[in-house]
Amino acid sequence: DGGITQSPKYLFRKEGQNVTLSCEQNLNHDAMYWYRQDPGQGLRLIYYSQIVNDFQKGDIAEGYSVSREKKESFPLTVTSAQKNPTAFYLCASSIVSGGDQPQHFGDGTRLSIL
Amino acid sequence: KQEVTQIPAALSVPEGENLVLNCSFTDSAIYNLQWFRQDPGKGLTSLLLIQSSQREQTSGRLNASLDKSSGRSTLYIAASQPGDSATYLCAVRPVIGNNDMRFGAGTRLTVKP
């Protein structure tokens, strides 16, 4: 079954701690994305990657970091510099970046502060 | 900068009713517009994607239209069912920018039995 797997489903962060959210896809997609969703707001792009070993900042990259060492994996680290990390985080992928390609989404990770 | 607005924020209808959800965007220079469904605590499921050259797309009881010049799209749901209860989001892919999508905040639909 092809799809996008995000883990964990729920995550708690202590003050000053970095946490990493996992995103894995077996769709053979080149492009991957991380979005943040807050109540009553649309999704906002954090980072995206068009190809392995390359990634670009989105609208709200401050306090976050990513890596793309493998085509199927795009982990997101929420660093201690992100002062308001409580949100629902969604990972997505598409065959290629841009143009007319639809995006496919994982089931999300909900991050809260302890 | 592209802004996407969805009105109303919430909608409640009795089962069996036909309904229309609205999406508006400020810049008509888009590659496509996509409608998604989101169930509570879940990711987004793509419902329909309309390319900029198209006027509408249909899938089962769903019909999405696009009027690019006026910056509007509608999602029509026929004969609504309780299982249609979810949040519906629209998103546009601007021609100019990072190739990312711009999302509306969504309309939360409740279909009462």
PDB file of N, CA and C in Angstrom, chain A residues 12-105:
ATOM      1  N   PHE A  12       5.277  15.385  22.736  1.00  0.00           N
ATOM      2  CA  PHE A  12       5.322  16.428  23.748  1.00  0.00           C
ATOM      3  C   PHE A  12       6.747  16.940  23.870  1.00  0.00           C
ATOM      4  N   ARG A  13       6.879  18.251  23.978  1.00  0.00           N
ATOM      5  CA  ARG A  13       8.201  18.850  24.055  1.00  0.00           C
ATOM      6  C   ARG A  13       8.368  19.612  25.364  1.00  0.00           C
ATOM      7  N   LYS A  14       9.527  19.440  25.966  1.00  0.00           N
ATOM      8  CA  LYS A  14       9.861  20.211  27.173  1.00  0.00           C
ATOM      9  C   LYS A  14      10.572  21.491  26.757  1.00  0.00           C
ATOM     10  N   GLU A  15      10.638  22.432  27.673  1.00  0.00           N
ATOM     11  CA  GLU A  15      11.347  23.686  27.420  1.00  0.00           C
ATOM     12  C   GLU A  15      12.803  23.419  27.042  1.00  0.00           C
ATOM     13  N   GLY A  16      13.288  24.081  26.000  1.00  0.00           N
ATOM     14  CA  GLY A  16      14.691  23.961  25.618  1.00  0.00           C
ATOM     15  C   GLY A  16      15.049  22.690  24.883  1.00  0.00           C
ATOM     16  N   GLN A  17      14.042  21.880  24.557  1.00  0.00           N
ATOM     17  CA  GLN A  17      14.305  20.589  23.926  1.00  0.00           C
ATOM     18  C   GLN A  17      14.063  20.663  22.415  1.00  0.00           C
ATOM     19  N   ASN A  18      14.895  19.964  21.657  1.00  0.00           N
ATOM     20  CA  ASN A  18      14.624  19.758  20.237  1.00  0.00           C
ATOM     21  C   ASN A  18      13.858  18.447  20.073  1.00  0.00           C
ATOM     22  N   VAL A  19      12.908  18.425  19.168  1.00  0.00           N
ATOM     23  CA  VAL A  19      12.195  17.184  18.869  1.00  0.00           C
ATOM     24  C   VAL A  19      12.147  16.996  17.358  1.00  0.00           C
ATOM     25  N   THR A  20      12.127  15.732  16.925  1.00  0.00           N
ATOM     26  CA  THR A  20      12.128  15.426  15.492  1.00  0.00           C
ATOM     27  C   THR A  20      10.875  14.646  15.112  1.00  0.00           C
ATOM     28  N   LEU A  21      10.207  15.132  14.068  1.00  0.00           N
ATOM     29  CA  LEU A  21       9.025  14.487  13.528  1.00  0.00           C
ATOM     30  C   LEU A  21       9.430  13.708  12.284  1.00  0.00           C
ATOM     31  N   SER A  22       8.944  12.489  12.186  1.00  0.00           N
ATOM     32  CA  SER A  22       9.322  11.627  11.080  1.00  0.00           C
ATOM     33  C   SER A  22       8.278  11.670   9.962  1.00  0.00           C
ATOM     34  N   CYS A  23       8.744  11.633   8.707  1.00  0.00           N
ATOM     35  CA  CYS A  23       7.870  11.518   7.552  1.00  0.00           C
ATOM     36  C   CYS A  23       8.533  10.591   6.541  1.00  0.00           C
ATOM     37  N   GLU A  24       7.851   9.507   6.196  1.00  0.00           N
ATOM     38  CA  GLU A  24       8.356   8.535   5.239  1.00  0.00           C
ATOM     39  C   GLU A  24       7.298   8.302   4.157  1.00  0.00           C
ATOM     40  N   GLN A  25       7.753   8.226   2.894  1.00  0.00           N
ATOM     41  CA  GLN A  25       6.808   7.946   1.802  1.00  0.00           C
ATOM     42  C   GLN A  25       7.362   6.838   0.908  1.00  0.00           C
ATOM     43  N   ASN A  26       6.445   5.995   0.436  1.00  0.00           N
ATOM     44  CA  ASN A  26       6.841   4.917  -0.488  1.00  0.00           C
ATOM     45  C   ASN A  26       6.142   5.084  -1.832  1.00  0.00           C
ATOM     46  N   LEU A  27       5.869   6.352  -2.187  1.00  0.00           N
ATOM     47  CA  LEU A  27       5.196   6.673  -3.449  1.00  0.00           C
ATOM     48  C   LEU A  27       6.190   6.978  -4.567  1.00  0.00           C
ATOM     49  N   ASN A  28       7.475   6.953  -4.236  1.00  0.00           N
ATOM     50  CA  ASN A  28       8.526   7.299  -5.194  1.00  0.00           C
ATOM     51  C   ASN A  28       8.404   8.747  -5.681  1.00  0.00           C
ATOM     52  N   HIS A  29       7.930   9.616  -4.789  1.00  0.00           N
ATOM     53  CA  HIS A  29       7.783  11.022  -5.136  1.00  0.00           C
ATOM     54  C   HIS A  29       9.095  11.765  -4.907  1.00  0.00           C
ATOM     55  N   ASP A  30       9.388  12.714  -5.820  1.00  0.00           N
ATOM     56  CA  ASP A  30      10.597  13.515  -5.663  1.00  0.00           C
ATOM     57  C   ASP A  30      10.424  14.630  -4.641  1.00  0.00           C
ATOM     58  N   ALA A  31       9.252  15.260  -4.628  1.00  0.00           N
ATOM     59  CA  ALA A  31       9.042  16.445  -3.797  1.00  0.00           C
ATOM     60  C   ALA A  31       8.358  16.094  -2.485  1.00  0.00           C
ATOM     61  N   MET A  32       8.810  16.729  -1.410  1.00  0.00           N
ATOM     62  CA  MET A  32       8.192  16.545  -0.097  1.00  0.00           C
ATOM     63  C   MET A  32       8.072  17.899   0.598  1.00  0.00           C
ATOM     64  N   TYR A  33       7.068  18.000   1.492  1.00  0.00           N
ATOM     65  CA  TYR A  33       6.718  19.278   2.104  1.00  0.00           C
ATOM     66  C   TYR A  33       6.370  19.082   3.583  1.00  0.00           C
ATOM     67  N   TRP A  34       6.634  20.132   4.368  1.00  0.00           N
ATOM     68  CA  TRP A  34       6.138  20.185   5.743  1.00  0.00           C
ATOM     69  C   TRP A  34       5.279  21.427   5.902  1.00  0.00           C
ATOM     70  N   TYR A  35       4.066  21.209   6.480  1.00  0.00           N
ATOM     71  CA  TYR A  35       3.139  22.287   6.768  1.00  0.00           C
ATOM     72  C   TYR A  35       2.824  22.310   8.261  1.00  0.00           C
ATOM     73  N   ARG A  36       2.451  23.491   8.720  1.00  0.00           N
ATOM     74  CA  ARG A  36       1.954  23.655  10.090  1.00  0.00           C
ATOM     75  C   ARG A  36       0.503  24.099   9.989  1.00  0.00           C
ATOM     76  N   GLN A  37      -0.372  23.525  10.845  1.00  0.00           N
ATOM     77  CA  GLN A  37      -1.781  23.895  10.863  1.00  0.00           C
ATOM     78  C   GLN A  37      -2.149  24.323  12.269  1.00  0.00           C
ATOM     79  N   ASP A  38      -2.650  25.555  12.390  1.00  0.00           N
ATOM     80  CA  ASP A  38      -3.144  26.082  13.657  1.00  0.00           C
ATOM     81  C   ASP A  38      -4.658  26.231  13.567  1.00  0.00           C
ATOM     82  N   PRO A  39      -5.364  26.161  14.695  1.00  0.00           N
ATOM     83  CA  PRO A  39      -6.833  26.253  14.674  1.00  0.00           C
ATOM     84  C   PRO A  39      -7.306  27.512  13.973  1.00  0.00           C
ATOM     85  N   GLY A  40      -8.272  27.343  13.062  1.00  0.00           N
ATOM     86  CA  GLY A  40      -8.866  28.489  12.390  1.00  0.00           C
ATOM     87  C   GLY A  40      -7.992  29.109  11.314  1.00  0.00           C
ATOM     88  N   GLN A  41      -6.859  28.465  11.008  1.00  0.00           N
ATOM     89  CA  GLN A  41      -5.974  29.003   9.973  1.00  0.00           C
ATOM     90  C   GLN A  41      -5.722  27.970   8.897  1.00  0.00           C
ATOM     91  N   GLY A  42      -5.345  28.456   7.733  1.00  0.00           N
ATOM     92  CA  GLY A  42      -4.943  27.537   6.684  1.00  0.00           C
ATOM     93  C   GLY A  42      -3.573  26.957   6.961  1.00  0.00           C
ATOM     94  N   LEU A  43      -3.194  25.944   6.202  1.00  0.00           N
ATOM     95  CA  LEU A  43      -1.872  25.354   6.341  1.00  0.00           C
ATOM     96  C   LEU A  43      -0.813  26.356   5.889  1.00  0.00           C
ATOM     97  N   ARG A  44       0.306  26.386   6.599  1.00  0.00           N
ATOM     98  CA  ARG A  44       1.426  27.254   6.228  1.00  0.00           C
ATOM     99  C   ARG A  44       2.664  26.408   5.994  1.00  0.00           C
ATOM    100  N   LEU A  45       3.388  26.731   4.926  1.00  0.00           N
ATOM    101  CA  LEU A  45       4.536  25.933   4.515  1.00  0.00           C
ATOM    102  C   LEU A  45       5.756  26.258   5.355  1.00  0.00           C
ATOM    103  N   ILE A  46       6.395  25.214   5.896  1.00  0.00           N
ATOM    104  CA  ILE A  46       7.599  25.387   6.714  1.00  0.00           C
ATOM    105  C   ILE A  46       8.843  25.198   5.836  1.00  0.00           C
ATOM    106  N   TYR A  47       8.967  24.029   5.228  1.00  0.00           N
ATOM    107  CA  TYR A  47      10.076  23.700   4.342  1.00  0.00           C
ATOM    108  C   TYR A  47       9.548  22.801   3.220  1.00  0.00           C
ATOM    109  N   TYR A  48      10.260  22.808   2.094  1.00  0.00           N
ATOM    110  CA  TYR A  48       9.959  21.829   1.068  1.00  0.00           C
ATOM    111  C   TYR A  48      11.256  21.378   0.407  1.00  0.00           C
ATOM    112  N   SER A  49      11.205  20.211  -0.212  1.00  0.00           N
ATOM    113  CA  SER A  49      12.372  19.632  -0.869  1.00  0.00           C
ATOM    114  C   SER A  49      11.946  19.117  -2.238  1.00  0.00           C
ATOM    115  N   GLN A  50      12.675  19.523  -3.262  1.00  0.00           N
ATOM    116  CA  GLN A  50      12.338  19.096  -4.614  1.00  0.00           C
ATOM    117  C   GLN A  50      13.094  17.836  -5.010  1.00  0.00           C
ATOM    118  N   ILE A  51      14.212  17.574  -4.307  1.00  0.00           N
ATOM    119  CA  ILE A  51      15.043  16.440  -4.687  1.00  0.00           C
ATOM    120  C   ILE A  51      15.959  16.107  -3.511  1.00  0.00           C
ATOM    121  N   VAL A  52      16.517  14.926  -3.514  1.00  0.00           N
ATOM    122  CA  VAL A  52      17.418  14.514  -2.434  1.00  0.00           C
ATOM    123  C   VAL A  52      18.572  15.503  -2.290  1.00  0.00           C
ATOM    124  N   ASN A  53      18.926  15.764  -1.027  1.00  0.00           N
ATOM    125  CA  ASN A  53      20.022  16.662  -0.658  1.00  0.00           C
ATOM    126  C   ASN A  53      19.762  18.115  -1.006  1.00  0.00           C
ATOM    127  N   ASP A  54      18.510  18.466  -1.228  1.00  0.00           N
ATOM    128  CA  ASP A  54      18.143  19.852  -1.483  1.00  0.00           C
ATOM    129  C   ASP A  54      16.852  20.181  -0.759  1.00  0.00           C
ATOM    130  N   PHE A  55      16.770  21.366  -0.146  1.00  0.00           N
ATOM    131  CA  PHE A  55      15.527  21.807   0.471  1.00  0.00           C
ATOM    132  C   PHE A  55      15.520  23.333   0.519  1.00  0.00           C
ATOM    133  N   GLN A  56      14.287  23.880   0.595  1.00  0.00           N
ATOM    134  CA  GLN A  56      14.094  25.328   0.560  1.00  0.00           C
ATOM    135  C   GLN A  56      13.184  25.754   1.713  1.00  0.00           C
ATOM    136  N   LYS A  57      13.404  26.963   2.221  1.00  0.00           N
ATOM    137  CA  LYS A  57      12.553  27.502   3.270  1.00  0.00           C
ATOM    138  C   LYS A  57      11.191  27.901   2.714  1.00  0.00           C
ATOM    139  N   GLY A  58      10.181  27.676   3.530  1.00  0.00           N
ATOM    140  CA  GLY A  58       8.851  28.172   3.227  1.00  0.00           C
ATOM    141  C   GLY A  58       8.610  29.488   3.946  1.00  0.00           C
ATOM    142  N   ASP A  59       7.336  29.767   4.229  1.00  0.00           N
ATOM    143  CA  ASP A  59       6.972  31.051   4.836  1.00  0.00           C
ATOM    144  C   ASP A  59       7.367  31.165   6.306  1.00  0.00           C
ATOM    145  N   ILE A  60       7.435  30.028   7.014  1.00  0.00           N
ATOM    146  CA  ILE A  60       7.628  30.082   8.473  1.00  0.00           C
ATOM    147  C   ILE A  60       8.733  29.138   8.915  1.00  0.00           C
ATOM    148  N   ALA A  61       9.898  29.212   8.280  1.00  0.00           N
ATOM    149  CA  ALA A  61      10.990  28.262   8.545  1.00  0.00           C
ATOM    150  C   ALA A  61      11.731  28.525   9.856  1.00  0.00           C
ATOM    151  N   GLU A  62      11.606  29.717  10.420  1.00  0.00           N
ATOM    152  CA  GLU A  62      12.396  30.046  11.616  1.00  0.00           C
ATOM    153  C   GLU A  62      12.049  29.122  12.776  1.00  0.00           C
ATOM    154  N   GLY A  63      13.113  28.542  13.393  1.00  0.00           N
ATOM    155  CA  GLY A  63      12.908  27.642  14.514  1.00  0.00           C
ATOM    156  C   GLY A  63      12.743  26.194  14.114  1.00  0.00           C
ATOM    157  N   TYR A  64      12.845  25.907  12.818  1.00  0.00           N
ATOM    158  CA  TYR A  64      12.725  24.550  12.284  1.00  0.00           C
ATOM    159  C   TYR A  64      13.938  24.199  11.446  1.00  0.00           C
ATOM    160  N   SER A  65      14.235  22.903  11.333  1.00  0.00           N
ATOM    161  CA  SER A  65      15.268  22.454  10.414  1.00  0.00           C
ATOM    162  C   SER A  65      14.835  21.129   9.808  1.00  0.00           C
ATOM    163  N   VAL A  66      15.373  20.819   8.618  1.00  0.00           N
ATOM    164  CA  VAL A  66      15.028  19.585   7.913  1.00  0.00           C
ATOM    165  C   VAL A  66      16.292  18.986   7.300  1.00  0.00           C
ATOM    166  N   SER A  67      16.161  17.748   6.845  1.00  0.00           N
ATOM    167  CA  SER A  67      17.211  17.101   6.054  1.00  0.00           C
ATOM    168  C   SER A  67      16.522  16.235   5.013  1.00  0.00           C
ATOM    169  N   ARG A  68      17.227  15.958   3.912  1.00  0.00           N
ATOM    170  CA  ARG A  68      16.670  15.082   2.879  1.00  0.00           C
ATOM    171  C   ARG A  68      17.817  14.215   2.342  1.00  0.00           C
ATOM    172  N   GLU A  69      18.208  13.249   3.156  1.00  0.00           N
ATOM    173  CA  GLU A  69      19.322  12.365   2.789  1.00  0.00           C
ATOM    174  C   GLU A  69      18.863  11.200   1.926  1.00  0.00           C
ATOM    175  N   LYS A  70      17.576  10.861   2.029  1.00  0.00           N
ATOM    176  CA  LYS A  70      17.017   9.780   1.234  1.00  0.00           C
ATOM    177  C   LYS A  70      15.742  10.265   0.557  1.00  0.00           C
ATOM    178  N   LYS A  71      15.423   9.725  -0.585  1.00  0.00           N
ATOM    179  CA  LYS A  71      14.247  10.161  -1.338  1.00  0.00           C
ATOM    180  C   LYS A  71      12.975   9.951  -0.524  1.00  0.00           C
ATOM    181  N   GLU A  72      12.915   8.857   0.233  1.00  0.00           N
ATOM    182  CA  GLU A  72      11.671   8.508   0.906  1.00  0.00           C
ATOM    183  C   GLU A  72      11.500   9.158   2.271  1.00  0.00           C
ATOM    184  N   SER A  73      12.493   9.904   2.764  1.00  0.00           N
ATOM    185  CA  SER A  73      12.446  10.415   4.130  1.00  0.00           C
ATOM    186  C   SER A  73      12.713  11.917   4.192  1.00  0.00           C
ATOM    187  N   PHE A  74      11.909  12.626   5.006  1.00  0.00           N
ATOM    188  CA  PHE A  74      12.056  14.083   5.119  1.00  0.00           C
ATOM    189  C   PHE A  74      11.729  14.485   6.564  1.00  0.00           C
ATOM    190  N   PRO A  75      12.628  14.228   7.521  1.00  0.00           N
ATOM    191  CA  PRO A  75      12.343  14.537   8.921  1.00  0.00           C
ATOM    192  C   PRO A  75      12.400  16.033   9.214  1.00  0.00           C
ATOM    193  N   LEU A  76      11.552  16.453  10.133  1.00  0.00           N
ATOM    194  CA  LEU A  76      11.478  17.854  10.565  1.00  0.00           C
ATOM    195  C   LEU A  76      11.883  17.950  12.026  1.00  0.00           C
ATOM    196  N   THR A  77      12.844  18.820  12.346  1.00  0.00           N
ATOM    197  CA  THR A  77      13.238  19.059  13.729  1.00  0.00           C
ATOM    198  C   THR A  77      12.680  20.399  14.181  1.00  0.00           C
ATOM    199  N   VAL A  78      11.955  20.377  15.290  1.00  0.00           N
ATOM    200  CA  VAL A  78      11.457  21.593  15.910  1.00  0.00           C
ATOM    201  C   VAL A  78      12.456  21.958  16.997  1.00  0.00           C
ATOM    202  N   THR A  79      13.165  23.047  16.815  1.00  0.00           N
ATOM    203  CA  THR A  79      14.236  23.393  17.736  1.00  0.00           C
ATOM    204  C   THR A  79      13.710  24.239  18.897  1.00  0.00           C
ATOM    205  N   SER A  80      14.552  24.438  19.887  1.00  0.00           N
ATOM    206  CA  SER A  80      14.167  25.246  21.049  1.00  0.00           C
ATOM    207  C   SER A  80      13.968  26.709  20.661  1.00  0.00           C
ATOM    208  N   ALA A  81      14.440  27.098  19.482  1.00  0.00           N
ATOM    209  CA  ALA A  81      14.264  28.471  19.016  1.00  0.00           C
ATOM    210  C   ALA A  81      12.823  28.748  18.577  1.00  0.00           C
ATOM    211  N   GLN A  82      12.043  27.697  18.357  1.00  0.00           N
ATOM    212  CA  GLN A  82      10.640  27.848  17.981  1.00  0.00           C
ATOM    213  C   GLN A  82       9.856  28.027  19.276  1.00  0.00           C
ATOM    214  N   LYS A  83       9.431  29.246  19.537  1.00  0.00           N
ATOM    215  CA  LYS A  83       8.838  29.582  20.840  1.00  0.00           C
ATOM    216  C   LYS A  83       7.373  29.188  20.964  1.00  0.00           C
ATOM    217  N   ASN A  84       6.723  28.924  19.854  1.00  0.00           N
ATOM    218  CA  ASN A  84       5.305  28.557  19.888  1.00  0.00           C
ATOM    219  C   ASN A  84       5.085  27.317  19.028  1.00  0.00           C
ATOM    220  N   PRO A  85       5.593  26.161  19.463  1.00  0.00           N
ATOM    221  CA  PRO A  85       5.568  24.987  18.603  1.00  0.00           C
ATOM    222  C   PRO A  85       4.262  24.206  18.613  1.00  0.00           C
ATOM    223  N   THR A  86       3.362  24.530  19.523  1.00  0.00           N
ATOM    224  CA  THR A  86       2.127  23.754  19.636  1.00  0.00           C
ATOM    225  C   THR A  86       1.287  23.912  18.384  1.00  0.00           C
ATOM    226  N   ALA A  87       1.093  22.822  17.657  1.00  0.00           N
ATOM    227  CA  ALA A  87       0.359  22.853  16.379  1.00  0.00           C
ATOM    228  C   ALA A  87       0.224  21.433  15.865  1.00  0.00           C
ATOM    229  N   PHE A  88      -0.488  21.314  14.750  1.00  0.00           N
ATOM    230  CA  PHE A  88      -0.640  20.056  14.030  1.00  0.00           C
ATOM    231  C   PHE A  88       0.275  20.139  12.809  1.00  0.00           C
ATOM    232  N   TYR A  89       1.188  19.171  12.666  1.00  0.00           N
ATOM    233  CA  TYR A  89       2.181  19.209  11.596  1.00  0.00           C
ATOM    234  C   TYR A  89       1.851  18.156  10.539  1.00  0.00           C
ATOM    235  N   LEU A  90       1.804  18.591   9.302  1.00  0.00           N
ATOM    236  CA  LEU A  90       1.434  17.715   8.193  1.00  0.00           C
ATOM    237  C   LEU A  90       2.566  17.627   7.188  1.00  0.00           C
ATOM    238  N   CYS A  91       2.852  16.428   6.764  1.00  0.00           N
ATOM    239  CA  CYS A  91       3.853  16.164   5.732  1.00  0.00           C
ATOM    240  C   CYS A  91       3.121  15.792   4.442  1.00  0.00           C
ATOM    241  N   ALA A  92       3.636  16.226   3.319  1.00  0.00           N
ATOM    242  CA  ALA A  92       3.016  15.918   2.034  1.00  0.00           C
ATOM    243  C   ALA A  92       4.090  15.589   1.009  1.00  0.00           C
ATOM    244  N   SER A  93       3.671  14.984  -0.088  1.00  0.00           N
ATOM    245  CA  SER A  93       4.612  14.703  -1.176  1.00  0.00           C
ATOM    246  C   SER A  93       3.885  14.840  -2.508  1.00  0.00           C
ATOM    247  N   SER A  94       4.649  15.054  -3.571  1.00  0.00           N
ATOM    248  CA  SER A  94       4.101  15.066  -4.913  1.00  0.00           C
ATOM    249  C   SER A  94       5.154  14.503  -5.853  1.00  0.00           C
ATOM    250  N   ILE A  95       4.707  14.075  -7.041  1.00  0.00           N
ATOM    251  CA  ILE A  95       5.618  13.431  -7.987  1.00  0.00           C
ATOM    252  C   ILE A  95       6.812  14.335  -8.253  1.00  0.00           C
ATOM    253  N   VAL A  96       6.523  15.571  -8.599  1.00  0.00           N
ATOM    254  CA  VAL A  96       7.552  16.594  -8.743  1.00  0.00           C
ATOM    255  C   VAL A  96       7.024  17.856  -8.091  1.00  0.00           C
ATOM    256  N   SER A  97       7.876  18.825  -7.931  1.00  0.00           N
ATOM    257  CA  SER A  97       7.465  20.078  -7.305  1.00  0.00           C
ATOM    258  C   SER A  97       6.795  20.984  -8.335  1.00  0.00           C
ATOM    259  N   GLY A  98       5.749  21.667  -7.914  1.00  0.00           N
ATOM    260  CA  GLY A  98       5.141  22.683  -8.747  1.00  0.00           C
ATOM    261  C   GLY A  98       4.234  22.151  -9.837  1.00  0.00           C
ATOM    262  N   GLY A  99       3.793  23.063 -10.688  1.00  0.00           N
ATOM    263  CA  GLY A  99       2.991  22.693 -11.834  1.00  0.00           C
ATOM    264  C   GLY A  99       1.655  22.101 -11.451  1.00  0.00           C
ATOM    265  N   ASP A 100       1.238  21.069 -12.178  1.00  0.00           N
ATOM    266  CA  ASP A 100      -0.113  20.555 -11.995  1.00  0.00           C
ATOM    267  C   ASP A 100      -0.166  19.287 -11.150  1.00  0.00           C
ATOM    268  N   GLN A 101       0.887  19.011 -10.389  1.00  0.00           N
ATOM    269  CA  GLN A 101       0.901  17.766  -9.626  1.00  0.00           C
ATOM    270  C   GLN A 101       0.186  17.909  -8.297  1.00  0.00           C
ATOM    271  N   PRO A 102      -0.756  17.004  -7.982  1.00  0.00           N
ATOM    272  CA  PRO A 102      -1.450  17.076  -6.692  1.00  0.00           C
ATOM    273  C   PRO A 102      -0.527  16.636  -5.564  1.00  0.00           C
ATOM    274  N   GLN A 103      -0.804  17.118  -4.366  1.00  0.00           N
ATOM    275  CA  GLN A 103      -0.058  16.717  -3.189  1.00  0.00           C
ATOM    276  C   GLN A 103      -0.844  15.671  -2.402  1.00  0.00           C
ATOM    277  N   HIS A 104      -0.108  14.720  -1.826  1.00  0.00           N
ATOM    278  CA  HIS A 104      -0.689  13.672  -0.997  1.00  0.00           C
ATOM    279  C   HIS A 104      -0.188  13.878   0.428  1.00  0.00           C
ATOM    280  N   PHE A 105      -1.075  13.701   1.399  1.00  0.00           N
ATOM    281  CA  PHE A 105      -0.758  14.046   2.783  1.00  0.00           C
ATOM    282  C   PHE A 105      -0.720  12.830   3.695  1.00  0.00           C
TER     283      PHE A 105
END
